[in-house]
mmCIF file of C-alpha atoms and ligand atoms in Angstrom:
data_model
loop_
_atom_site.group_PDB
_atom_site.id
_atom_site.type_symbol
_atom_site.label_atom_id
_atom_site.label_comp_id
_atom_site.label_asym_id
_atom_site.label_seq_id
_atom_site.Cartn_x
_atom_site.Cartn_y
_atom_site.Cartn_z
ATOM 1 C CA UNK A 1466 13.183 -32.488 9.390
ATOM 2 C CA UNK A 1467 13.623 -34.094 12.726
ATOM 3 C CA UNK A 1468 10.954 -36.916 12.754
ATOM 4 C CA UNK A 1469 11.677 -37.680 16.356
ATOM 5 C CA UNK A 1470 10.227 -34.382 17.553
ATOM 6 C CA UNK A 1471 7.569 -34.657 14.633
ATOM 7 C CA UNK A 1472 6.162 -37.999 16.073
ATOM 8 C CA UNK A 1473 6.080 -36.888 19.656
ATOM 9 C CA UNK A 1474 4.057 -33.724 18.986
ATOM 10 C CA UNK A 1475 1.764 -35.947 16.789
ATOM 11 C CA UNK A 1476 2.029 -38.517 19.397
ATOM 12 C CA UNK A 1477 0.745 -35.882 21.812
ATOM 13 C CA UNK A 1478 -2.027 -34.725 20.214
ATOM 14 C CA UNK A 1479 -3.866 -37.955 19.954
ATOM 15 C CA UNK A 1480 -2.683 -38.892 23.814
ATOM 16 C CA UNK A 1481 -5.196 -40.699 25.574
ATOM 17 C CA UNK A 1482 -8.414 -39.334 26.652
ATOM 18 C CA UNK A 1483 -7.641 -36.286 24.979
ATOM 19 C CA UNK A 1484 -8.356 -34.489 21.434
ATOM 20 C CA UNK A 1485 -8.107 -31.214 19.588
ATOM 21 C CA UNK A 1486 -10.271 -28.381 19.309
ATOM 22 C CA UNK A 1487 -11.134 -26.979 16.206
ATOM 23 C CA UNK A 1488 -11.619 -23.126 16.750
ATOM 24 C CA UNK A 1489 -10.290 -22.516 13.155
ATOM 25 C CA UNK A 1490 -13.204 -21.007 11.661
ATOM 26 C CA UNK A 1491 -12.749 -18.756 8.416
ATOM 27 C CA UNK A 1492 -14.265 -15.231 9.243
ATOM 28 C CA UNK A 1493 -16.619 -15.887 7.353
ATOM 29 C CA UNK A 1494 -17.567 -19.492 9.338
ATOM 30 C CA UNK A 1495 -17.668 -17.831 12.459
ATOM 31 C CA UNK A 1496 -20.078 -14.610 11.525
ATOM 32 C CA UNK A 1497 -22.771 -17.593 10.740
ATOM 33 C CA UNK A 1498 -22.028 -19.129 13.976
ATOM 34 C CA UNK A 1499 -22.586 -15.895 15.404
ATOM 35 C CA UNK A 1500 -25.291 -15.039 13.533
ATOM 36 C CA UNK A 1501 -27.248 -18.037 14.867
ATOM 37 C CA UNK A 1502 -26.353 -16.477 18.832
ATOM 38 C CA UNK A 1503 -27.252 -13.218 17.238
ATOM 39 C CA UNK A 1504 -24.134 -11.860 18.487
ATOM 40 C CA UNK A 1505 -22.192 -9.384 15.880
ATOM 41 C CA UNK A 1506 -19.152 -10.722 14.539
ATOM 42 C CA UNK A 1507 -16.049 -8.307 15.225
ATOM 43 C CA UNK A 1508 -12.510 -8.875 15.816
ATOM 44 C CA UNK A 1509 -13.268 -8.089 19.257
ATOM 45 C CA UNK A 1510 -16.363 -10.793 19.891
ATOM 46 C CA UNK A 1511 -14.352 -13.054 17.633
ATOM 47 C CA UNK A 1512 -11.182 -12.942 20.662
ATOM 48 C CA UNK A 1513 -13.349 -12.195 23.588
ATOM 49 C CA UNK A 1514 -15.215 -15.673 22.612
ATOM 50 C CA UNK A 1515 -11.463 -17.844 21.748
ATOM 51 C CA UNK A 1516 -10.306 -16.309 24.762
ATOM 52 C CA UNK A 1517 -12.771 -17.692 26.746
ATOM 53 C CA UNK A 1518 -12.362 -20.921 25.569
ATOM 54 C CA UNK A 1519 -8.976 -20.977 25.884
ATOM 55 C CA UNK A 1520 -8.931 -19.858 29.483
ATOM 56 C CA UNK A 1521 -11.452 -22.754 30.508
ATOM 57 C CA UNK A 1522 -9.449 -24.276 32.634
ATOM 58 C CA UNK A 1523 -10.250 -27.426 33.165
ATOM 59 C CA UNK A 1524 -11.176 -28.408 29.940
ATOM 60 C CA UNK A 1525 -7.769 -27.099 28.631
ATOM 61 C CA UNK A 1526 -5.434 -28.779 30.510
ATOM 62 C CA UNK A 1527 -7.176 -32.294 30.874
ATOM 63 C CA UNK A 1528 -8.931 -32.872 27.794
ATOM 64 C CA UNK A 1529 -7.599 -30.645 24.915
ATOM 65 C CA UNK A 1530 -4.225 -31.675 23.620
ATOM 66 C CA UNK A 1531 -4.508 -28.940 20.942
ATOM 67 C CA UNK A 1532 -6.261 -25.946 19.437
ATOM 68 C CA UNK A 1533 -6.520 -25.234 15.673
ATOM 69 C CA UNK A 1534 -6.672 -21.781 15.011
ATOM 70 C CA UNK A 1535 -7.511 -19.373 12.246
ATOM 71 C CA UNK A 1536 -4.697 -16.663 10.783
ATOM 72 C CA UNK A 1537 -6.505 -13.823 12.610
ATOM 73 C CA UNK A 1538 -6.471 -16.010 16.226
ATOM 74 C CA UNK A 1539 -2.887 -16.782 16.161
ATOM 75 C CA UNK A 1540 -2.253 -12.989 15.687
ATOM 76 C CA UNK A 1541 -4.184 -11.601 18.754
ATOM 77 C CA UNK A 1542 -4.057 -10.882 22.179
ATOM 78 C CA UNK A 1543 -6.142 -12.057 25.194
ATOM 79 C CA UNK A 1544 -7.492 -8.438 26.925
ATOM 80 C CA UNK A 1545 -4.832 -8.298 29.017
ATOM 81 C CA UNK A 1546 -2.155 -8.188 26.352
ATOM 82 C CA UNK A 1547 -1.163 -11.653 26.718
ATOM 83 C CA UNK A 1548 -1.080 -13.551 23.581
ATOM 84 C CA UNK A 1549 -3.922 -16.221 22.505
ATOM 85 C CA UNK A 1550 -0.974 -18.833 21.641
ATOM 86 C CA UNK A 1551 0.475 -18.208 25.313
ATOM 87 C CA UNK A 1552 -2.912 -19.067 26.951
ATOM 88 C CA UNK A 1553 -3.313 -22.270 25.029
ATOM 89 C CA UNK A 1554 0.466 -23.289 25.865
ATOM 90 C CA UNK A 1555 0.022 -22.091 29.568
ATOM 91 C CA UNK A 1556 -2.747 -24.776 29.775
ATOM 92 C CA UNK A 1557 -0.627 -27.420 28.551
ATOM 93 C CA UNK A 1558 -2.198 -27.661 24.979
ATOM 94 C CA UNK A 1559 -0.651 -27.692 21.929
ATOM 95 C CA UNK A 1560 -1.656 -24.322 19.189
ATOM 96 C CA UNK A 1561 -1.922 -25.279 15.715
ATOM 97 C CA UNK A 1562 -2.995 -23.349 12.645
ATOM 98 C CA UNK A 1563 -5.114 -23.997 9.417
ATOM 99 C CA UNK A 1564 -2.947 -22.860 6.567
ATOM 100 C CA UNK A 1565 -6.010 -23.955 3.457
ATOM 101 C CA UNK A 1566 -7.211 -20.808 1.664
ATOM 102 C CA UNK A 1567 -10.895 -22.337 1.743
ATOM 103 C CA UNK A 1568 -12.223 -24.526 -1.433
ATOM 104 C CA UNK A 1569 -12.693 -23.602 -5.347
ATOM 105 C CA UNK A 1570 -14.459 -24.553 -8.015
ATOM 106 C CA UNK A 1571 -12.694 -27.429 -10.019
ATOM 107 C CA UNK A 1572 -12.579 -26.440 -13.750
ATOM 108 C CA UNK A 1573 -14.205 -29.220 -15.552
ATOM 109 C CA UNK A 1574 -15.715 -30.834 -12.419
ATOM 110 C CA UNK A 1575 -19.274 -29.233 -11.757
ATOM 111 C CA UNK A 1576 -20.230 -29.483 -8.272
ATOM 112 C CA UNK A 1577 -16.540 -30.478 -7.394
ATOM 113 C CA UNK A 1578 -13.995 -28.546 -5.661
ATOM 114 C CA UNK A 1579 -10.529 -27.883 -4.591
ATOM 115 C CA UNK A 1580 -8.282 -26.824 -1.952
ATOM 116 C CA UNK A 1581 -6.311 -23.517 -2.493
ATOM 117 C CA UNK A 1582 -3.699 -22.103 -0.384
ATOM 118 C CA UNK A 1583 -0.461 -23.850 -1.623
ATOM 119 C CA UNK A 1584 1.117 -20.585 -3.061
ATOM 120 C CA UNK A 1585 3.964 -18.848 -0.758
ATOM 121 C CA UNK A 1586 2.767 -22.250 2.214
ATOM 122 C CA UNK A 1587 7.019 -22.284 2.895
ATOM 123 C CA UNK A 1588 7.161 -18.897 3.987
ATOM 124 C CA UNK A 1589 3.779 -18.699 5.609
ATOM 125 C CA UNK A 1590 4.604 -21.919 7.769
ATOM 126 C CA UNK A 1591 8.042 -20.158 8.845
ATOM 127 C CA UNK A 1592 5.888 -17.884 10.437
ATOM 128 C CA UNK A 1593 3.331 -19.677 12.157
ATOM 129 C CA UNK A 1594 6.195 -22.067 13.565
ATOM 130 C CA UNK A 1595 7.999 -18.795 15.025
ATOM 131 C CA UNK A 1596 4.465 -17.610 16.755
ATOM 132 C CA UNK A 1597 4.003 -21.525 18.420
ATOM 133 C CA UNK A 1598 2.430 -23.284 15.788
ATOM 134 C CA UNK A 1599 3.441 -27.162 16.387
ATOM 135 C CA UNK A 1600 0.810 -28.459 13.792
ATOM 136 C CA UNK A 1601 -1.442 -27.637 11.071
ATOM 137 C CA UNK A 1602 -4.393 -28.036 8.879
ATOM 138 C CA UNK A 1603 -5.905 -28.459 5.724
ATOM 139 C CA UNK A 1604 -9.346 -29.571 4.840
ATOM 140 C CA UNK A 1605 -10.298 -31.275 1.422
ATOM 141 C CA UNK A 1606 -13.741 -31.565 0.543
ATOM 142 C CA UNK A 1607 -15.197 -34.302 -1.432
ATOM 143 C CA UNK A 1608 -19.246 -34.649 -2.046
ATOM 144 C CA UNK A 1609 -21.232 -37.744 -2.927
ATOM 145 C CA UNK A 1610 -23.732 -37.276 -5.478
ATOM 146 C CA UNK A 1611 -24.646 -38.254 -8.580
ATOM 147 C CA UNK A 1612 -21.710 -39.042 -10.785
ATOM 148 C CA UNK A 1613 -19.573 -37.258 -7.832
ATOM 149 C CA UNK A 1614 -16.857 -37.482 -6.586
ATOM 150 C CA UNK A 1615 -14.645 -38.246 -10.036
ATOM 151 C CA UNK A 1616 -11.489 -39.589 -9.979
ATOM 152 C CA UNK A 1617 -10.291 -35.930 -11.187
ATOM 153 C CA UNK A 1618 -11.864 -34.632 -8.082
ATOM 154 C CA UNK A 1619 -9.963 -37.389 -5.900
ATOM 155 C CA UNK A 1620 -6.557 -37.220 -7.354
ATOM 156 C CA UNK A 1621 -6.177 -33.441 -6.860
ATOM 157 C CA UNK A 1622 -7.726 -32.864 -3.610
ATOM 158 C CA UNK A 1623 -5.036 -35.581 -2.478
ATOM 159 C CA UNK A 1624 -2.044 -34.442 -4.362
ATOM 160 C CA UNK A 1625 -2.583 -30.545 -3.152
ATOM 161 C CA UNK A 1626 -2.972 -32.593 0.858
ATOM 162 C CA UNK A 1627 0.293 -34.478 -0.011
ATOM 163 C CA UNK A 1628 2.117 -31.372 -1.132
ATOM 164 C CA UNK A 1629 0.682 -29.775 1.969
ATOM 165 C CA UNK A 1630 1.860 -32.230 4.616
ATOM 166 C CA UNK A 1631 5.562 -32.114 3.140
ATOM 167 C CA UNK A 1632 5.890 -28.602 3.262
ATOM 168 C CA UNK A 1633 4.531 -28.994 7.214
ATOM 169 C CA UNK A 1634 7.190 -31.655 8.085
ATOM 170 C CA UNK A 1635 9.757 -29.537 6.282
ATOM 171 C CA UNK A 1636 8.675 -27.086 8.382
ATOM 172 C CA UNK A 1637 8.576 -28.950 11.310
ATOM 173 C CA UNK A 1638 5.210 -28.851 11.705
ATOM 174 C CA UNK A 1639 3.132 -31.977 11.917
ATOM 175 C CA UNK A 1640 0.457 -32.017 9.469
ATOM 176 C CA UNK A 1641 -3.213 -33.189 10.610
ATOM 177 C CA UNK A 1642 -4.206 -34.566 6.696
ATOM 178 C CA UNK A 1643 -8.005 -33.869 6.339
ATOM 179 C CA UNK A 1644 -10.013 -35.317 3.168
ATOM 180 C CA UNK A 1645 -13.577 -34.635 4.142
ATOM 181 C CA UNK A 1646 -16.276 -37.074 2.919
ATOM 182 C CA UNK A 1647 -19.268 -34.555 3.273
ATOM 183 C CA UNK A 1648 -22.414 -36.123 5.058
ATOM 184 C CA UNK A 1649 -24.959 -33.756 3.855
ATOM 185 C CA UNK A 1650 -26.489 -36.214 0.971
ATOM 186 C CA UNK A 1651 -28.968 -39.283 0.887
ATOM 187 C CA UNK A 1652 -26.694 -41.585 0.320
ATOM 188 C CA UNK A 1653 -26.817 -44.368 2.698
ATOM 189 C CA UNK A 1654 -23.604 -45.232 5.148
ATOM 190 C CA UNK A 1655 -22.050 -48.188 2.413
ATOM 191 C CA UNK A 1656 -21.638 -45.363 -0.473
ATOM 192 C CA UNK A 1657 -19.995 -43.348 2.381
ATOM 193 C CA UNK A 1658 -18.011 -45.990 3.212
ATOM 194 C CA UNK A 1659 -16.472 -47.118 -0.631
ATOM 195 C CA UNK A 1660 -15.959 -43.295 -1.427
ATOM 196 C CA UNK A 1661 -14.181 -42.594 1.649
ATOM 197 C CA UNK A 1662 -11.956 -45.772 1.312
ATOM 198 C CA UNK A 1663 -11.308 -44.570 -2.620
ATOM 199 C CA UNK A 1664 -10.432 -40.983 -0.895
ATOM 200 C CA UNK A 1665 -8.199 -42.471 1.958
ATOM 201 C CA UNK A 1666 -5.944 -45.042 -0.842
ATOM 202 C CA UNK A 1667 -5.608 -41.934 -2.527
ATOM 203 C CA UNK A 1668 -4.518 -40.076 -0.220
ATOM 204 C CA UNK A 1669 -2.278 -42.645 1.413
ATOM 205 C CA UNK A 1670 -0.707 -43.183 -2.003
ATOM 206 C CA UNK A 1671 0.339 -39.799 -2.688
ATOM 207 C CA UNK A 1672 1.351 -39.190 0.425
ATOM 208 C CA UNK A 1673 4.185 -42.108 -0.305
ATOM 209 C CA UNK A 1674 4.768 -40.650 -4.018
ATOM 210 C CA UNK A 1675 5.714 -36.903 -1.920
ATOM 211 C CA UNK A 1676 7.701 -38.624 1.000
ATOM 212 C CA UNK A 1677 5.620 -37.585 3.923
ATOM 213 C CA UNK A 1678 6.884 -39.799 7.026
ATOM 214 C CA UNK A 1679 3.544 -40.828 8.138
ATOM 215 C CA UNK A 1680 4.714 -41.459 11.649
ATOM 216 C CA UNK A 1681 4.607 -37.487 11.972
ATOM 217 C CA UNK A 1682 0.754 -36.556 10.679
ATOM 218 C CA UNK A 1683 -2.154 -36.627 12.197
ATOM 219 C CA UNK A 1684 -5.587 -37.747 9.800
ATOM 220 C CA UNK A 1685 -8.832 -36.281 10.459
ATOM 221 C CA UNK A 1686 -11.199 -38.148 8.411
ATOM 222 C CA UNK A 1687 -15.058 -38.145 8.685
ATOM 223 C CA UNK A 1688 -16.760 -41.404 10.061
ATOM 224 C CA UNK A 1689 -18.495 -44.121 7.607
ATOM 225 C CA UNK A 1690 -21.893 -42.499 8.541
ATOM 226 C CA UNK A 1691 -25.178 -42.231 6.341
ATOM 227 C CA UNK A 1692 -26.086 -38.799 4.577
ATOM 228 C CA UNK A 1693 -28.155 -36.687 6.372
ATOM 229 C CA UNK A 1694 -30.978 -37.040 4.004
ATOM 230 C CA UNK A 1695 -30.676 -40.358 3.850
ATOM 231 C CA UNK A 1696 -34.015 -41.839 5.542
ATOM 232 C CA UNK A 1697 -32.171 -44.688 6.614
ATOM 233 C CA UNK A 1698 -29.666 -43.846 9.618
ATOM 234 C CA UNK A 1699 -27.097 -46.530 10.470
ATOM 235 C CA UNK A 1700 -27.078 -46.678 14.673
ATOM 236 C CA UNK A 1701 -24.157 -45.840 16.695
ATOM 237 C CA UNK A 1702 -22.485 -49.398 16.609
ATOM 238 C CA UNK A 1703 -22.815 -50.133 12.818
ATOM 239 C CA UNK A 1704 -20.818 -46.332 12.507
ATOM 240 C CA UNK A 1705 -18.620 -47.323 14.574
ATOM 241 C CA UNK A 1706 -18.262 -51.157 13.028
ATOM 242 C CA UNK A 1707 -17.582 -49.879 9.878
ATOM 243 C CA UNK A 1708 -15.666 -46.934 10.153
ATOM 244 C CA UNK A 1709 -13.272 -48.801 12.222
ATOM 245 C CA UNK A 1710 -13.044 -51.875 9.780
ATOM 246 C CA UNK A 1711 -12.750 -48.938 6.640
ATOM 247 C CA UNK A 1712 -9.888 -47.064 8.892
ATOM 248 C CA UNK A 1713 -8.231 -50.188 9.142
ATOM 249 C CA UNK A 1714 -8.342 -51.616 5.792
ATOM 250 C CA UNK A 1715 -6.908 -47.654 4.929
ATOM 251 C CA UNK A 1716 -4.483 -46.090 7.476
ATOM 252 C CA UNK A 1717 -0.781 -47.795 7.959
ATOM 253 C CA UNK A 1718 -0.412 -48.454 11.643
ATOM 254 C CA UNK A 1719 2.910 -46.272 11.505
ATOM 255 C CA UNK A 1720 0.088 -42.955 11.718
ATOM 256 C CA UNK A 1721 0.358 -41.932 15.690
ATOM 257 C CA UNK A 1722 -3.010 -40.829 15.640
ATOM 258 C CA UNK A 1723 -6.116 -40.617 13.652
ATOM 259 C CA UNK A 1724 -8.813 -37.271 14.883
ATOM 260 C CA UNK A 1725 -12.138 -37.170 13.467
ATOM 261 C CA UNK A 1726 -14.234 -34.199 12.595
ATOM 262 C CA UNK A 1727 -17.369 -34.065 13.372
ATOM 263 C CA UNK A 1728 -18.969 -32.817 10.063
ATOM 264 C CA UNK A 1729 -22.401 -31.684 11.144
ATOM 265 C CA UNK A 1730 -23.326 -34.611 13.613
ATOM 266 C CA UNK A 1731 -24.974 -33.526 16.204
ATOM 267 C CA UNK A 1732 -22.790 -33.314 20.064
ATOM 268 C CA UNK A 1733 -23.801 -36.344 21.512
ATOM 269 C CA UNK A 1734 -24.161 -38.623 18.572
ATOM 270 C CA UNK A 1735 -20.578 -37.141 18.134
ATOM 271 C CA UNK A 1736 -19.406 -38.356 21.350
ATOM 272 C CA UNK A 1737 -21.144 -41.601 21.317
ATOM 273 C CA UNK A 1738 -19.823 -42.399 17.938
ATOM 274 C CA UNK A 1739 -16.170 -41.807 19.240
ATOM 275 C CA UNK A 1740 -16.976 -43.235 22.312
ATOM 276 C CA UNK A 1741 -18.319 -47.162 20.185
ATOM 277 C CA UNK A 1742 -15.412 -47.058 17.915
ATOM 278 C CA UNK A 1743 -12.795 -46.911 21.358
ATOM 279 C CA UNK A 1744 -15.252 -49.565 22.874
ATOM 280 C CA UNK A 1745 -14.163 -51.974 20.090
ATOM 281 C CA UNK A 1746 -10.607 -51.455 21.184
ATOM 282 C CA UNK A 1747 -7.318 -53.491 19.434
ATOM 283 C CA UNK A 1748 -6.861 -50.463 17.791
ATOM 284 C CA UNK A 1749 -3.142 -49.306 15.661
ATOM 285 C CA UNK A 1750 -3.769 -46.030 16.195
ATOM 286 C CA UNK A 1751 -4.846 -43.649 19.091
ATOM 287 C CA UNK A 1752 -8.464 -42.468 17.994
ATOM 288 C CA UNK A 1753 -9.979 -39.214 19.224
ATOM 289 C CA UNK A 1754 -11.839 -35.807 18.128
ATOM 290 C CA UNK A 1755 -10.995 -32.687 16.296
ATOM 291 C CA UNK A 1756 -14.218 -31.217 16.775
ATOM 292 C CA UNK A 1757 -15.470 -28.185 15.512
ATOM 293 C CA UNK A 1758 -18.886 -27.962 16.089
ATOM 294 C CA UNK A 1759 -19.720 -30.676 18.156
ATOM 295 C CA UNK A 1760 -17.560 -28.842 20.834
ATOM 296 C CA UNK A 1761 -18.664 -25.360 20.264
ATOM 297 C CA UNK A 1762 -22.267 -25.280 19.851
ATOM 298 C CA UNK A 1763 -23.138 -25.408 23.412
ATOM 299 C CA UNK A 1764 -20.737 -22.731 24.824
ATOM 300 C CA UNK A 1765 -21.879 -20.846 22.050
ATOM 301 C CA UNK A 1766 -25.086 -20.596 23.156
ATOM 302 C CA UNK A 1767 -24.550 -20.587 27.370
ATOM 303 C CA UNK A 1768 -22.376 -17.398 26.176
ATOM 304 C CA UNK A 1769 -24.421 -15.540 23.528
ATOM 305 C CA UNK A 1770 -21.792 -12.683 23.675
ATOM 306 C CA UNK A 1771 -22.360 -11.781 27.413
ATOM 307 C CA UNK A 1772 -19.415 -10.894 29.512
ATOM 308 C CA UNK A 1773 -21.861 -12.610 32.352
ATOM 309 C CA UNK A 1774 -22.092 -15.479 30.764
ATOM 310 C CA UNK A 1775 -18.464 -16.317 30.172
ATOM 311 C CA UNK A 1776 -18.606 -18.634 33.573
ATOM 312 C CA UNK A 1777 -22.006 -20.556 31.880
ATOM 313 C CA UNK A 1778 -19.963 -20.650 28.612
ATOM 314 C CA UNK A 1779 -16.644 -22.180 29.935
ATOM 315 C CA UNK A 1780 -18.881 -24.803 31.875
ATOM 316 C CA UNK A 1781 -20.817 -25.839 28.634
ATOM 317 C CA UNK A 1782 -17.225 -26.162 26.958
ATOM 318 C CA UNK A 1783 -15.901 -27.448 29.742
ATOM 319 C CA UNK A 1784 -18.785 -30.509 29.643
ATOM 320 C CA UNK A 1785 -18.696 -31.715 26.326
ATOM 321 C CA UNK A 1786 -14.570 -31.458 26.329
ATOM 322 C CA UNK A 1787 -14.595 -34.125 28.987
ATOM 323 C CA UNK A 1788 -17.501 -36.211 27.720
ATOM 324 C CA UNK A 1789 -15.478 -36.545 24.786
ATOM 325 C CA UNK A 1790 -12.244 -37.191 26.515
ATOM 326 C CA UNK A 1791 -14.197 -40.238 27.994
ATOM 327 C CA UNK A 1792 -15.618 -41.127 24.505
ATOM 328 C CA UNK A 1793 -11.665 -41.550 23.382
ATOM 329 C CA UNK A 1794 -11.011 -43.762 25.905
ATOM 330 C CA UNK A 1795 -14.090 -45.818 25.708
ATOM 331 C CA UNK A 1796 -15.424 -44.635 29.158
ATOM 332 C CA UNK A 1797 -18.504 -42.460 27.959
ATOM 333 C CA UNK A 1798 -22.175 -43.168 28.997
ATOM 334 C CA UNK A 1799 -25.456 -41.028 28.112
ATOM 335 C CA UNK A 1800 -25.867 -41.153 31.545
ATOM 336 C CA UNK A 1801 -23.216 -38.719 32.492
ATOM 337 C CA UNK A 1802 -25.140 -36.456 29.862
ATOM 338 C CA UNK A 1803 -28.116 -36.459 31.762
ATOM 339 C CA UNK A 1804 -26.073 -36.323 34.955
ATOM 340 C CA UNK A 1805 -25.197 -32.733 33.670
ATOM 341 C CA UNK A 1806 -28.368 -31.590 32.404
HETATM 342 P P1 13P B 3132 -16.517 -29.918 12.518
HETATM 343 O O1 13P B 3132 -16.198 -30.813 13.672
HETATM 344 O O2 13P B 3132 -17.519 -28.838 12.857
HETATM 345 O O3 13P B 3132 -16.825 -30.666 11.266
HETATM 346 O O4 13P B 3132 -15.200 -29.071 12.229
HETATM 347 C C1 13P B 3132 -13.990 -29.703 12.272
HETATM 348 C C2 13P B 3132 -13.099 -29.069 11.299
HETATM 349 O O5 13P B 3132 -12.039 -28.592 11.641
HETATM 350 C C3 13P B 3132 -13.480 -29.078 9.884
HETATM 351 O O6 13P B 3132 -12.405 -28.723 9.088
#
């Protein structure tokens, strides 16, 4: 492992004002994405909507450090032959690849569940490094609920992550270490906040039991933020408060960069979150987005599968790339929203 090159590529994904995109969805992620665009989900629609992300210009090369993809992305071809991985590194961004196999059911656990995708990880991650994969993924789910999550729950999902992230580096492939606190419940922000810090000591600690070096990972947490059937929503600054006071009290300063997901927030309450944490500044860590949704949703829609509409689609993309470049510097106002509208 060469932990020099490890830490700059992880060092470069979190550089300032920029973040990763999160185009990794499963197939069967994306077909409900679709679904909601009513536009059919084929292999074709699938690459003719990456590619036109990808080739959005100005949001790629100023405000995207990196691109997750899924296996079937990293495999294909723009329409022009050239490869999807090219296009991302022609822009100056960074691909990277989710390697999970998707949750299970944890025997014993009801309700619980667990990452798979650890068998034969050595020999895919040979692969992905050979196509341009610099980094990877995996995503651990953990719900709040009543009598969830158990400590049997916790302890797996963070061993399988650990195991993960060593086979990465040995790889030389920087790791971006997800445990995902869902936010779908009613709990209120504080029971977010003690069962993500439980998640993150975990985590941390196994990732010292397995070696990783954590100067060459990426984390992508979820924020301290209430459930969203909680009727009580924290505002912006007391997410931002407290999931910078839990990140610190959690994540060594020797981890370049720390990414957040956006987990079903809505765009702008994702920026502005992102944008009130920077705000608070004195942080360890660079602090930015690996958003999924929160970057997608609009260019989405402004496409809806039209070849006409790729223009409207790159612009929507190209928006909410730069408000939240802003929002990781600290610079972001709703103004600039309505600006755009
Ligand atoms: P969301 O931002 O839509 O939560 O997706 C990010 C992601 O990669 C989840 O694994």
């Amino acid at each position: 492992m060469n932990l020099t090159e490890l830490n700059k590529v992880a060092l470069a994904m979190v550089a300032p004002g920029k973040g990763i995109l999160a185009a990794d969805e499963s197939t069967g992620t994306i077909k409900k994405r679709f679904d909601a665009i009513k536009v059919e989900s084929t292999e074709d629609s699938r690459r003719d909507y990456r590619e036109m992300l990808f080739r959005a210009k100005e949001a790629m090369s100023q405000y995207i450090s990196g691109v997750i993809l899924y296996d079937e992305t990293i495999w294909q071809n723009a329409k022009d032959g050239t490869p999807l991985v090219k296009l991302i590194e022609q822009a100056g961004s960074i691909p990277g690849i989710k390697v999970d196999e998707g949750t299970q059911a944890l025997p014993q656990c009801p309700g619980e569940l667990v990452t798979a995708g650890l068998d034969k990880l050595a020999e895919r991650l040979k692969k992905y490094h050979e196509r341009g994969a610099r980094f990877a993924k995996w995503r651990a789910v953990i719900d709040i609920g009543h009598g969830i999550p158990t400590m049997t729950a916790i302890h797996v999902n963070a061993h399988a992550l650990a195991r993960y992230a060593a086979l990465c580096q040995a790889a030389q492939i920087v790791p971006i270490v997800e445990p995902e606190v869902l936010m779908d419940g009613d709990n209120d922000i504080d029971r977010c906040y003690e069962v993500t810090q439980r998640v993150l000591n975990k985590v941390f600690q196994e990732l010292r039991v397995q070696r990783v070096a954590l100067e060459g990972m990426v984390l992508k947490p979820n924020m301290a933020i209430s459930g969203k059937k909680c009727p009580k929503q924290a505002p912006v600054e007391e997410v931002a408060e407290k999931t910078v006071r839990l990140l610190k009290a959690c994540v060594p300063a020797a981890v370049p960069g720390i990414a957040f997901l956006s987990g079903g927030q809505s765009d702008e309450q994702a920026t502005a979150h992102l944008d009130a944490m920077n705000r608070i500044g004195h942080l360890p860590w660079g602090l930015t987005f690996s958003y999924g949704r929160a970057l997608q949703a609009a260019p989405q829609k402004a496409w809806s599968g039209k070849s006409e509409n790729v223009a409207a689609g790159q612009r929507a993309f190209s928006h909410r790339a730069r408000m939240n470049g802003l929002a990781a510097k600290g610079e972001w106002t709703s103004e600039l929203e309505k600006k755009a509208a």
